[in-house]
Every structure is written in C-alpha cells, then in structure tokens.
C-alpha positions as YAML, in Angstrom:
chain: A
units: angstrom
residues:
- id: 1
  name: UNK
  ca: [-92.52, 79.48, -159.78]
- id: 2
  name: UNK
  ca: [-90.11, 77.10, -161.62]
- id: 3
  name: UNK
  ca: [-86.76, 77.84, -162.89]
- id: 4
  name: UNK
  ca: [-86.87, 78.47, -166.25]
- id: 5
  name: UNK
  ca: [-85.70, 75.63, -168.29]
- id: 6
  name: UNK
  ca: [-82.05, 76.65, -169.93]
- id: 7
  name: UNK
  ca: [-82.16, 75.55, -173.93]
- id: 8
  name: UNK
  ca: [-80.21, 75.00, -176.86]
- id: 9
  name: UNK
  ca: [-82.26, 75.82, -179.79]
- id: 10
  name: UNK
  ca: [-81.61, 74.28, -183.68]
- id: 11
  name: UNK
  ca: [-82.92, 76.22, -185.88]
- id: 12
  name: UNK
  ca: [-83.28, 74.74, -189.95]
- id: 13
  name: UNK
  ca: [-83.23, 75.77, -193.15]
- id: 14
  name: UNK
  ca: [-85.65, 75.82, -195.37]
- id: 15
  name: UNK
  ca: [-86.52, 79.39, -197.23]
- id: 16
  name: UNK
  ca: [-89.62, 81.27, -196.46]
- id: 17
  name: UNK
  ca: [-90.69, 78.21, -194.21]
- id: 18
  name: UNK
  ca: [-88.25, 79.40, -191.55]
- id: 19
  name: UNK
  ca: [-90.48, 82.32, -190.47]
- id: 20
  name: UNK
  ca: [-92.05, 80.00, -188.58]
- id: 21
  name: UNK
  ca: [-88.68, 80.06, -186.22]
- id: 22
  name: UNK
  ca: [-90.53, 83.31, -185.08]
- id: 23
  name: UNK
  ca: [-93.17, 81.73, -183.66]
- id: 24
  name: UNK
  ca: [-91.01, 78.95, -181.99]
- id: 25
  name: UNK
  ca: [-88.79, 81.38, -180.29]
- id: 26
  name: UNK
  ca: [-91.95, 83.34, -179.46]
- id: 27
  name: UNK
  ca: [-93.64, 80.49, -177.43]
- id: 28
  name: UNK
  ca: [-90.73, 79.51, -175.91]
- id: 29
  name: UNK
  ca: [-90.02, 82.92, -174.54]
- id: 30
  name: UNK
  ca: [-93.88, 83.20, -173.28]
- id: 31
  name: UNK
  ca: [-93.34, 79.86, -171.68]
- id: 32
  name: UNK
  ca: [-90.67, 80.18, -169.29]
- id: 33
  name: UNK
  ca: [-87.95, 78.72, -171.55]
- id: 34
  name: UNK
  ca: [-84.54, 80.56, -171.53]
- id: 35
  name: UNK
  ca: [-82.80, 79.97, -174.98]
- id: 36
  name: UNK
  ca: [-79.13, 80.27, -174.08]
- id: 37
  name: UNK
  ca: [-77.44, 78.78, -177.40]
- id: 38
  name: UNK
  ca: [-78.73, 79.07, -181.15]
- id: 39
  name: UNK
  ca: [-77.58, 76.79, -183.91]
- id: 40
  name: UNK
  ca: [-78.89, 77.53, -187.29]
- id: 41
  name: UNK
  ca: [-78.67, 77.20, -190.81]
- id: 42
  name: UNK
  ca: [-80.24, 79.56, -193.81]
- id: 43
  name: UNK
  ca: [-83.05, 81.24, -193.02]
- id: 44
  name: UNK
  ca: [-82.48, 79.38, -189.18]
- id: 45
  name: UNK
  ca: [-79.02, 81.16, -188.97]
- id: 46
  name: UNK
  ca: [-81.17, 84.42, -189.87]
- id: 47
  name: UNK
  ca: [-83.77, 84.71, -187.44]
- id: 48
  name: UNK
  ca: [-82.16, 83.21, -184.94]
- id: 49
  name: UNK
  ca: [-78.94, 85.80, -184.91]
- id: 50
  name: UNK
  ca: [-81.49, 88.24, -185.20]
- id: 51
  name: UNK
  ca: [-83.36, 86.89, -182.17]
- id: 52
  name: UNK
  ca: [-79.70, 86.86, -180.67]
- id: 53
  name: UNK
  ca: [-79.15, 90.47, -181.61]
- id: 54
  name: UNK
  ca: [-82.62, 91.24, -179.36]
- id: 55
  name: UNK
  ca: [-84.35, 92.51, -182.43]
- id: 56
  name: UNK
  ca: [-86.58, 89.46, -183.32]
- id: 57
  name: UNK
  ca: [-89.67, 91.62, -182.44]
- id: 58
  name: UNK
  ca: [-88.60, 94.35, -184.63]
- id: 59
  name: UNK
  ca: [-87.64, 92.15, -187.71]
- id: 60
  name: UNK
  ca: [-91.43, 90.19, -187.27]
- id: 61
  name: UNK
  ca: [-93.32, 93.60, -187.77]
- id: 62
  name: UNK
  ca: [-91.24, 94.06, -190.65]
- id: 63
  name: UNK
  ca: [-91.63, 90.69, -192.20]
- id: 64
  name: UNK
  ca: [-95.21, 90.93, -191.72]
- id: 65
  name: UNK
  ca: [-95.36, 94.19, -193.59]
- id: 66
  name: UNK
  ca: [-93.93, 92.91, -196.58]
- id: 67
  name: UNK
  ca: [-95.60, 92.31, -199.74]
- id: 68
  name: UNK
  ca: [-95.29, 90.78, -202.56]
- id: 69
  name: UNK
  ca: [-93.87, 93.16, -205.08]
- id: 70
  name: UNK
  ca: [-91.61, 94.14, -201.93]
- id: 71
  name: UNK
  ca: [-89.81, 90.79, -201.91]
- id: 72
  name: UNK
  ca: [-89.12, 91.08, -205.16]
- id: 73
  name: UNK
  ca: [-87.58, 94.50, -204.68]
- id: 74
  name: UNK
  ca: [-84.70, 93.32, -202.64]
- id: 75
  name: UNK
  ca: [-83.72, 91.13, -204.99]
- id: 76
  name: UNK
  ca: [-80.28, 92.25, -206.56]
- id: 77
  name: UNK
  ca: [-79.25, 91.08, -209.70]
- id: 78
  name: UNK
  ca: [-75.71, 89.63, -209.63]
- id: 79
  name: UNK
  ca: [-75.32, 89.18, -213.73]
- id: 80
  name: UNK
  ca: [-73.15, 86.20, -212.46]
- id: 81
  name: UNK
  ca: [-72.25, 83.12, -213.41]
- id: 82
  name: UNK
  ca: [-72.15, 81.92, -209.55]
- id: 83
  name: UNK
  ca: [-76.18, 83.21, -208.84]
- id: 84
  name: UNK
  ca: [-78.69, 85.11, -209.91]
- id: 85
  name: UNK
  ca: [-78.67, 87.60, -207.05]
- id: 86
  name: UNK
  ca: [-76.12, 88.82, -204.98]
- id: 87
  name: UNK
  ca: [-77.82, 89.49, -201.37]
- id: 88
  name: UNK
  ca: [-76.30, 93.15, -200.59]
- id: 89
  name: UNK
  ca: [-79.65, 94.61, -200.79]
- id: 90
  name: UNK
  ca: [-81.39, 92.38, -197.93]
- id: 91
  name: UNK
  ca: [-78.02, 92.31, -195.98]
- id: 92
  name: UNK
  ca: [-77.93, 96.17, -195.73]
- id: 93
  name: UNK
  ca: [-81.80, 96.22, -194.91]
- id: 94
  name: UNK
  ca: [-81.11, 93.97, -192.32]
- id: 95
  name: UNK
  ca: [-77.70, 95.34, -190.63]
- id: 96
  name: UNK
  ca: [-79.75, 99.14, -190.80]
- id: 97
  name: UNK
  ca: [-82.74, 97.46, -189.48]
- id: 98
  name: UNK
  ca: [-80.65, 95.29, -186.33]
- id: 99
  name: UNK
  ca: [-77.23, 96.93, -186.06]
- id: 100
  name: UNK
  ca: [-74.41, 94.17, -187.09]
- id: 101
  name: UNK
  ca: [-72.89, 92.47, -184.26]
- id: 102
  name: UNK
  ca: [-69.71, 90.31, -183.75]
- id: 103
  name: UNK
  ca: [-71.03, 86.85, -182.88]
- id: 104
  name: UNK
  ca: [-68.71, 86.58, -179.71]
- id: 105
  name: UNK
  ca: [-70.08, 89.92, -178.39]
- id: 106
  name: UNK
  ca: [-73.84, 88.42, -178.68]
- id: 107
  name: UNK
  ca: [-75.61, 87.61, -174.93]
- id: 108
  name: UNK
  ca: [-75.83, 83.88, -176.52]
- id: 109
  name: UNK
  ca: [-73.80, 80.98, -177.63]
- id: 110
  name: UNK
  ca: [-74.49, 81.17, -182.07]
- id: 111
  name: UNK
  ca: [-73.25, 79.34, -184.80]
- id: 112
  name: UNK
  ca: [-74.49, 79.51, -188.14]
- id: 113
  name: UNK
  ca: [-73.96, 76.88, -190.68]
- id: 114
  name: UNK
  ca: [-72.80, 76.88, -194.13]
- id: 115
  name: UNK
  ca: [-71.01, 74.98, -196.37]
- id: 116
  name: UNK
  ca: [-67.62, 75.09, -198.36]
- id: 117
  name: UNK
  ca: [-68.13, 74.50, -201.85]
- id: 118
  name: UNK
  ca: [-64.47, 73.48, -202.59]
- id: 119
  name: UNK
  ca: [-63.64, 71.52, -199.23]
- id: 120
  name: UNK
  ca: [-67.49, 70.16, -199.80]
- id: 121
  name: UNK
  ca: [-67.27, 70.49, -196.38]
- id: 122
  name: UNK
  ca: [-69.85, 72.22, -193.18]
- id: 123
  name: UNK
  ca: [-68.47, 75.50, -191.72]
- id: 124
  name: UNK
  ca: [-69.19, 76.41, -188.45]
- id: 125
  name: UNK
  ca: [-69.13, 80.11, -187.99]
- id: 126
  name: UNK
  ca: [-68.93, 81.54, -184.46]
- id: 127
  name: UNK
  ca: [-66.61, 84.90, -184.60]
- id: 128
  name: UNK
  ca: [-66.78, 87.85, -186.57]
- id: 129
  name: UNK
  ca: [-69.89, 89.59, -188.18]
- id: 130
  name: UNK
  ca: [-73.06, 88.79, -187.57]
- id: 131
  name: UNK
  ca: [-74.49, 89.56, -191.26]
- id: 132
  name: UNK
  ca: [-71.75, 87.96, -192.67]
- id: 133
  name: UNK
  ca: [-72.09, 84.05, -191.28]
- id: 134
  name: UNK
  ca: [-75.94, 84.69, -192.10]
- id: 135
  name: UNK
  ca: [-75.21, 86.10, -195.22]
- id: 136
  name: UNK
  ca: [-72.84, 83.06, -195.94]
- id: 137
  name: UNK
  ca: [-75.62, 80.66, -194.34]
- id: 138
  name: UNK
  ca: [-78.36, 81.56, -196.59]
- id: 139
  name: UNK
  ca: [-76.32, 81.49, -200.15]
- id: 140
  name: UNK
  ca: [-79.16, 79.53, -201.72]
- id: 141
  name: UNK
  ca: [-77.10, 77.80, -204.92]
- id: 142
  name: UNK
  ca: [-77.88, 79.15, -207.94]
- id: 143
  name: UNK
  ca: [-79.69, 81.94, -206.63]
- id: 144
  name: UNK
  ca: [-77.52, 83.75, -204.47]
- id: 145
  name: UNK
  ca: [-73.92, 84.15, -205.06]
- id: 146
  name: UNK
  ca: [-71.42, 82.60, -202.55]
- id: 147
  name: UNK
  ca: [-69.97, 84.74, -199.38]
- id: 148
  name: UNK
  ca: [-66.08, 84.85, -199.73]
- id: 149
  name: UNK
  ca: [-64.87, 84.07, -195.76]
- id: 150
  name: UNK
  ca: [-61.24, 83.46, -195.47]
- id: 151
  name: UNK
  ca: [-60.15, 82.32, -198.39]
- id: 152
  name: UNK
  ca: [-63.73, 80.02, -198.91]
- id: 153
  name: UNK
  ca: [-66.75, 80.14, -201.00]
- id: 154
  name: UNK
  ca: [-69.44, 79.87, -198.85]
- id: 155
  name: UNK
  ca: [-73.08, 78.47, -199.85]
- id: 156
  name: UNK
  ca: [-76.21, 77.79, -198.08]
- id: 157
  name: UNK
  ca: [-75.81, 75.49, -194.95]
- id: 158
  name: UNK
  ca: [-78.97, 73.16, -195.46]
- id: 159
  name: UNK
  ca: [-76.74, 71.53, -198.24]
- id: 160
  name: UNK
  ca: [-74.84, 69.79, -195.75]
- id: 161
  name: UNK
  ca: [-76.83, 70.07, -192.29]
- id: 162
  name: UNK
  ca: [-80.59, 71.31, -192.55]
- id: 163
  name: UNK
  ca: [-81.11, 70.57, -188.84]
- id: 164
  name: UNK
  ca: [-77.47, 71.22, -187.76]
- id: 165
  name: UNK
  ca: [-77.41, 69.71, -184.11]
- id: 166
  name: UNK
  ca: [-74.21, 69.30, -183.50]
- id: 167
  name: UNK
  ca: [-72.55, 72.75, -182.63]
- id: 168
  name: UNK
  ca: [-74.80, 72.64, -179.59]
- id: 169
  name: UNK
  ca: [-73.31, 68.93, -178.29]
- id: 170
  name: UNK
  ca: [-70.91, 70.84, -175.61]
- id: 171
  name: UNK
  ca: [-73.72, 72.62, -174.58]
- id: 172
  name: UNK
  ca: [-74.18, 72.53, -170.57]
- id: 173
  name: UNK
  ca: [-78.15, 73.39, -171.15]
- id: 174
  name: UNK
  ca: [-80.77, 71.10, -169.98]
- id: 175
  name: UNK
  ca: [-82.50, 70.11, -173.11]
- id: 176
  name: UNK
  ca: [-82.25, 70.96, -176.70]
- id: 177
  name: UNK
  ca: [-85.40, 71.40, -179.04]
- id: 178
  name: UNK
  ca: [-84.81, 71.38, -183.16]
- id: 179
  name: UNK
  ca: [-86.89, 72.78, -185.44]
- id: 180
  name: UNK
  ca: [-87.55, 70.73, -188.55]
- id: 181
  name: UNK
  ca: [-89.04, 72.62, -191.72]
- id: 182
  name: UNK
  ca: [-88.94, 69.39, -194.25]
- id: 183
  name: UNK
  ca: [-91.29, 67.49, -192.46]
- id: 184
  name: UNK
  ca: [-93.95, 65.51, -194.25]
- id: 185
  name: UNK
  ca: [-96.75, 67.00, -196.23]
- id: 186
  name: UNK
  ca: [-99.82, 68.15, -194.52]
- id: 187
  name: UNK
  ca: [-102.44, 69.24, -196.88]
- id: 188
  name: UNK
  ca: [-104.51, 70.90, -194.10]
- id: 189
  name: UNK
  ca: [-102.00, 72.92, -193.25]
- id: 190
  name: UNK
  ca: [-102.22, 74.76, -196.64]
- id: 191
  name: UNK
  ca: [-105.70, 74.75, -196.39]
- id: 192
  name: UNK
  ca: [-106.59, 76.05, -193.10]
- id: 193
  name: UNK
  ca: [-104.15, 79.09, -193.19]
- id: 194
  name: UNK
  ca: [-105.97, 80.34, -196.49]
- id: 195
  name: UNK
  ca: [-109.33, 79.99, -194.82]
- id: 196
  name: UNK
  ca: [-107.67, 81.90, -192.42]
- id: 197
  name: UNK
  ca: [-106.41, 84.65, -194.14]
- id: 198
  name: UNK
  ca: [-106.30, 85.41, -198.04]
- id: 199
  name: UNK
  ca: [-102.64, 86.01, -199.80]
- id: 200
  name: UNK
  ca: [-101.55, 89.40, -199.73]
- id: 201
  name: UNK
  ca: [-102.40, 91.25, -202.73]
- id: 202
  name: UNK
  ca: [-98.88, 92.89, -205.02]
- id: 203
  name: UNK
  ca: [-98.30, 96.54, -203.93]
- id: 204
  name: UNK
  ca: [-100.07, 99.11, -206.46]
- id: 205
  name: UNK
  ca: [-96.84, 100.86, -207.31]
- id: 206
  name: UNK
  ca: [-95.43, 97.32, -208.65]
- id: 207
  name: UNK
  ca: [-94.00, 98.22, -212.17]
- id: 208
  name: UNK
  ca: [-91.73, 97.35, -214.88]
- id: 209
  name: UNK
  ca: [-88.63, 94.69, -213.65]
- id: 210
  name: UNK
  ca: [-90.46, 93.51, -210.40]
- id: 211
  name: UNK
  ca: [-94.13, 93.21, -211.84]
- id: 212
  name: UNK
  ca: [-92.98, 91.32, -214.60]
- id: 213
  name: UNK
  ca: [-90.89, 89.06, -211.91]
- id: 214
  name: UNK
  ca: [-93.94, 89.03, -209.76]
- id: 215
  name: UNK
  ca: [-96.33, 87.77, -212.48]
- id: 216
  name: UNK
  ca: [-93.67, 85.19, -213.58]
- id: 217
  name: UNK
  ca: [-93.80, 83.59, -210.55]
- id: 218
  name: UNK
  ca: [-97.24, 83.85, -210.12]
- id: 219
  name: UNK
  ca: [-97.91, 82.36, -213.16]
- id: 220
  name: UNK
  ca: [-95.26, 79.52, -212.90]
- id: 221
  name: UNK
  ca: [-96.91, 78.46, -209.64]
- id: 222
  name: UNK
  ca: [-100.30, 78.79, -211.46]
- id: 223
  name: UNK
  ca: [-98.68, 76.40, -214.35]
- id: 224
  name: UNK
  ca: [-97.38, 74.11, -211.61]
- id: 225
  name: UNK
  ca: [-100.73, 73.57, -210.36]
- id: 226
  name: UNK
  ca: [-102.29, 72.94, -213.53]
- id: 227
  name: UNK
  ca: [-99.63, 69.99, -214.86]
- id: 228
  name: UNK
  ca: [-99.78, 66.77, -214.38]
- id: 229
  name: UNK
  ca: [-98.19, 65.19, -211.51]
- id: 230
  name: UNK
  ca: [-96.04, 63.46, -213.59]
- id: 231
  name: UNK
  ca: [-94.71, 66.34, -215.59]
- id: 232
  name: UNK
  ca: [-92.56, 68.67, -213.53]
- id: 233
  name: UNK
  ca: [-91.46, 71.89, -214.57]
- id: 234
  name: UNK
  ca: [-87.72, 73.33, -214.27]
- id: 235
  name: UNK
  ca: [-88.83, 75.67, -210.94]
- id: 236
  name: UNK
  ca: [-90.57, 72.48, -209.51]
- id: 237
  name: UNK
  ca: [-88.37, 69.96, -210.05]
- id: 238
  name: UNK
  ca: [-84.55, 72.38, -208.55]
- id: 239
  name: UNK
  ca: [-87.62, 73.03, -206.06]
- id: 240
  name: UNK
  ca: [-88.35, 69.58, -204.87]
- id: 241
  name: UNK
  ca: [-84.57, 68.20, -206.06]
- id: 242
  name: UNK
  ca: [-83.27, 70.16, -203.25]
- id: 243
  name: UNK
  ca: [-86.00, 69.77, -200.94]
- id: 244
  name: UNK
  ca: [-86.02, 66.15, -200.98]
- id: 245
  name: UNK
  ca: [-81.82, 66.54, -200.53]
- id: 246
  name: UNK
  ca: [-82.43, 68.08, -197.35]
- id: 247
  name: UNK
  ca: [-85.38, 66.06, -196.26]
- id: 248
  name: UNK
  ca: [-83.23, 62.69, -196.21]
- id: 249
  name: UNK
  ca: [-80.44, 64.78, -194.70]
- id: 250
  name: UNK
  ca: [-82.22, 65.77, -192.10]
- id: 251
  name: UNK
  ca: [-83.87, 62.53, -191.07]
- id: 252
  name: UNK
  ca: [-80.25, 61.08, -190.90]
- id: 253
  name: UNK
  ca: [-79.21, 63.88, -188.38]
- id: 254
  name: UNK
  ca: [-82.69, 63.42, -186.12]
- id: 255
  name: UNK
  ca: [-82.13, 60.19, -186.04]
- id: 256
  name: UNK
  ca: [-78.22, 60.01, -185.26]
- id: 257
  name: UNK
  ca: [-78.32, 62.89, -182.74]
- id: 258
  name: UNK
  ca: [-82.19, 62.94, -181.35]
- id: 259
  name: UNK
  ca: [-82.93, 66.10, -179.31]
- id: 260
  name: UNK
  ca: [-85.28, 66.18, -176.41]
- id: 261
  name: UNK
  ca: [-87.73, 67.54, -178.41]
- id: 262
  name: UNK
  ca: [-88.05, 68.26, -182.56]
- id: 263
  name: UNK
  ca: [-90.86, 70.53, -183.68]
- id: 264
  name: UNK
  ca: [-92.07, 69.33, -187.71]
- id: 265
  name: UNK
  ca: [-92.86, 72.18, -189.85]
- id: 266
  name: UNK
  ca: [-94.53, 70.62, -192.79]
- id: 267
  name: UNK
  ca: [-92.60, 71.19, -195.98]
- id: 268
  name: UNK
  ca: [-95.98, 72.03, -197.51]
- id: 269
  name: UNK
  ca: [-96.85, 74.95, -195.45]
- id: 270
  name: UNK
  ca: [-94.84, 77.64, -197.63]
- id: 271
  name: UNK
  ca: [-93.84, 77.68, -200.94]
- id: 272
  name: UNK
  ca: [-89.68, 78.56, -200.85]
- id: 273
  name: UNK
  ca: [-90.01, 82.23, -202.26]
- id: 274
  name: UNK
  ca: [-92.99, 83.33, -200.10]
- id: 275
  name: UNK
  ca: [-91.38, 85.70, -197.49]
- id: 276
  name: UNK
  ca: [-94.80, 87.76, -197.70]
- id: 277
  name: UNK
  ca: [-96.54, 84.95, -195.46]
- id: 278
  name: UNK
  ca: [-94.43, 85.83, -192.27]
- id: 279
  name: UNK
  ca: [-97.32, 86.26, -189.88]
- id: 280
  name: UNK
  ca: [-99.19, 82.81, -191.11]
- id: 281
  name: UNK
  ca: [-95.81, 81.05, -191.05]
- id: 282
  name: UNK
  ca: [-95.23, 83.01, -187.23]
- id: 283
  name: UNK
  ca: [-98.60, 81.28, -185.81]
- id: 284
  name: UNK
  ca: [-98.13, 78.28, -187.61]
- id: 285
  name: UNK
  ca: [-94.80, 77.79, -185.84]
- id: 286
  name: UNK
  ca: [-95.87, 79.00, -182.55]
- id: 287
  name: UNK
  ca: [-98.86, 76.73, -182.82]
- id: 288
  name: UNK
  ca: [-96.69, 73.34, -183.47]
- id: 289
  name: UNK
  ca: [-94.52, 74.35, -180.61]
- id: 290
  name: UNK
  ca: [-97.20, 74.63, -178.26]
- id: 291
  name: UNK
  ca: [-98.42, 71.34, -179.94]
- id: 292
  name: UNK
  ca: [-94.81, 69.50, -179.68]
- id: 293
  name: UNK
  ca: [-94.02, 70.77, -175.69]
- id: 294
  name: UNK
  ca: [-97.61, 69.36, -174.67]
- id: 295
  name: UNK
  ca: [-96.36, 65.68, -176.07]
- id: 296
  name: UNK
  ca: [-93.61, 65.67, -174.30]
- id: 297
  name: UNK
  ca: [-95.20, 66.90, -171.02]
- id: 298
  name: UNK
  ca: [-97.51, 64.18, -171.51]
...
C-alpha cells in the first residue's frame, strides 16, 4: 500500500457554504491523505480547528441535526453598535460540545485568519485558545461583534484572505489542496440538491423572537426571488457586496500562490445564513473533492 500523501489543507471562508469543508476533510481522510497542517479562515478556521480538535465527526451529527428555528436560537443579540450579535452563545455550544484547546497543544500545525480592523491588516493566530482565533475568524462585520485579542479588534478573516494560503508556505508537506467557496455560479448545483432532498421544515416549538426572525428571512429570500434582477434589496446587495469582495480576493491569491490542487465550491450552492443544510453542503463537498483529485490524477 502507498504512503499516505502528507497535506496542508486551506480551508475558506464563506458562511454556511463552508460545511462543505466536512466533506473535503472527509474524503481526504477515506482516501489515504494525512492532513498534517490546517489554514483557515471563518467558517474554514471553524471546522477545520474542530477537525484539529478530533471532533469533526461529532460536530457533523450536530450540524446535521439542526434546524431552522435552531439557528436562529443561537443567535445572541449584542444591542451594539459594532454587530448585531455577539457569538457567546455558539462559542459556548461549541467549546461544551469539543473541549477548547490551545492551538500549540493540537496534533496539527493551525492558523486561523482574521483581520485587524485598525491596522487593516491579516492576523495570523497560532497560540492560545482554540475558540478564541475561531471566534475572532468568523466576526462576520456587521453581524457579529469583533473579538478583542491583545489589544486588537478582530473581524472576520475572508475580508482580507478568503483562501489564506500563505501560513502553510513553510510547510515541509508534499502538496497543498485549497478549498474555494466563491467559485462561479452553478445553477445545477442548487437544483440537484433540492431534488435530492427538500429544506428542512422550522421546528414546531418555534415562537415569538425566533419565528418572527425565521419568517423574516424566509420572506426576504422569497422577496429576493421575486424582484427584478436589476433591483436589489439591502440583504442582497451587503450579500453579494461582500461576496463579490472576496471572490476577486480570492482569485488574486489562487493565482499568486497556486496550490497543487484547489477544490471550487460554487458560491451558489448555499445561501450565507443556511447552517441547517450541513449534510447537503457535507456531500456536496465530498463530491467535488472526489471530482477535483480524479483531474489531477488524470
């Protein structure tokens, strides 16, 4: 049997989308592949320090569980100027669900990515507290509130580095695969995963605060649908503003620092706030993994 190809894994950002980092690191794993280094940013920084903590498989079942209203549920409002939510209710779920770590005590290299609002600079975050990089790694402007790190004010990585590459350049592994999840539209995707399965349904129990936030959005997507192209609503156009942001970004860092392999999640596949779609978003990753390793073994 061969040895097991050593690999530096980038993980990107790009909200409910990254669930499909599940089903990369899942193939990978079933394939022989030994991920030895993780560089992430958002929802990338997430699952993969999760997958570093060796809990991946007990963070997927979770995911997949959720529903609707239950998204909604852990989202804690800041009454801030600086973001609508503040992100203690997911962290704790999280560090009682995985156990926090220090990043230098993990069995794997890990950095995750965010960015300093004052220095408008990227951070690389490799010591201290697990939750804490992630937590400062998926500050989301405007929604979540910035992590405080040592005199900082930390927001979402994919500002500065959706596909952050670098930190793994001193790597000594023998290839690097990045994970993309702004790449071009692909209308089938959309299309085949509800013929697949239908959206989960809201939970029963759903009430008050967290219906009314549920039906909001369901009814702003509904809206969205309905408009013409040319008229863009406020949700759509922060939406796509920031999307776009980080799709340009990240096709300057591909194409500056091209890994052995990059695996394109299409930025169609997931609507941001959908973190009920985990196990769709799992098998769609898993599938374009397969997909991406078979083009490169000719």
């Amino acid at each position: 049997m061969a040895t097991p190809k050593t690999v530096s894994l980038v993980l990107g950002s790009g909200a409910a989308r990254g669930l499909a980092h599940i089903g990369v690191i899942e193939w990978l794993d079933e394939h022989g592949y030994k991920i030895e280094s993780i560089s992430g940013a958002s929802m990338g920084a997430l699952v993969g320090g999760i997958y570093a903590a060796g809990k991946l498989d007990v963070y997927k079942q979770w995911a997949c569980a959720l529903e609707k209203a239950d998204v909604v549920r852990f989202l804690d409002l800041a009454f801030s100027s600086e973001g609508l939510f503040k992100g203690g209710r997911i962290m704790d779920t999280l560090r009682d669900m995985v156990g926090d770590r220090n990043i230098e005590d993990l069995p794997l290299a890990y950095t995750a990515v965010a960015t300093d609002l004052e220095r408008q600079r990227e951070v690389w975050l490799t010591k201290g507290s697990l939750f804490d990089a992630i937590r400062a790694s998926i500050a989301v402007p405007t929604i979540f509130t910035p992590q405080r790190y040592k005199g900082m004010k930390l927001l979402d990585g994919g500002l500065l580095n959706p596909v952050p590459i670098a930190p793994t350049f001193k790597d000594m592994t023998e290839m690097t695969i990045a994970v993309n999840l702004n790449a071009a539209r692909a209308d089938h995707v959309r299309e085949e995963q509800e013929e697949q399965k239908p959206p989960k349904a809201a939970a029963d129990d759903a009430i008050g605060y967290h219906e009314k936030v549920i039906q909001f959005l369901d009814n702003l997507q509904k809206s969205i649908s309905e408009r013409p192209k040319s008229d863009l609503g406020l949700f759509e156009l922060l939406s796509s503003s920031f999307e776009t942001m980080q799709n340009s970004i990240a096709n300057m860092k591909l194409a500056s620092f091209t890994p052995e392999v990059v695996i394109q999640i299409p930025r169609h596949s997931c609507k941001a706030y959908e973190f009920y779609r985990a196990e769709e978003m799992a098998a769609l990753g898993y599938r374009y993994t397969g997909e991406a390793m078979e083009r490169i073994h000719g």
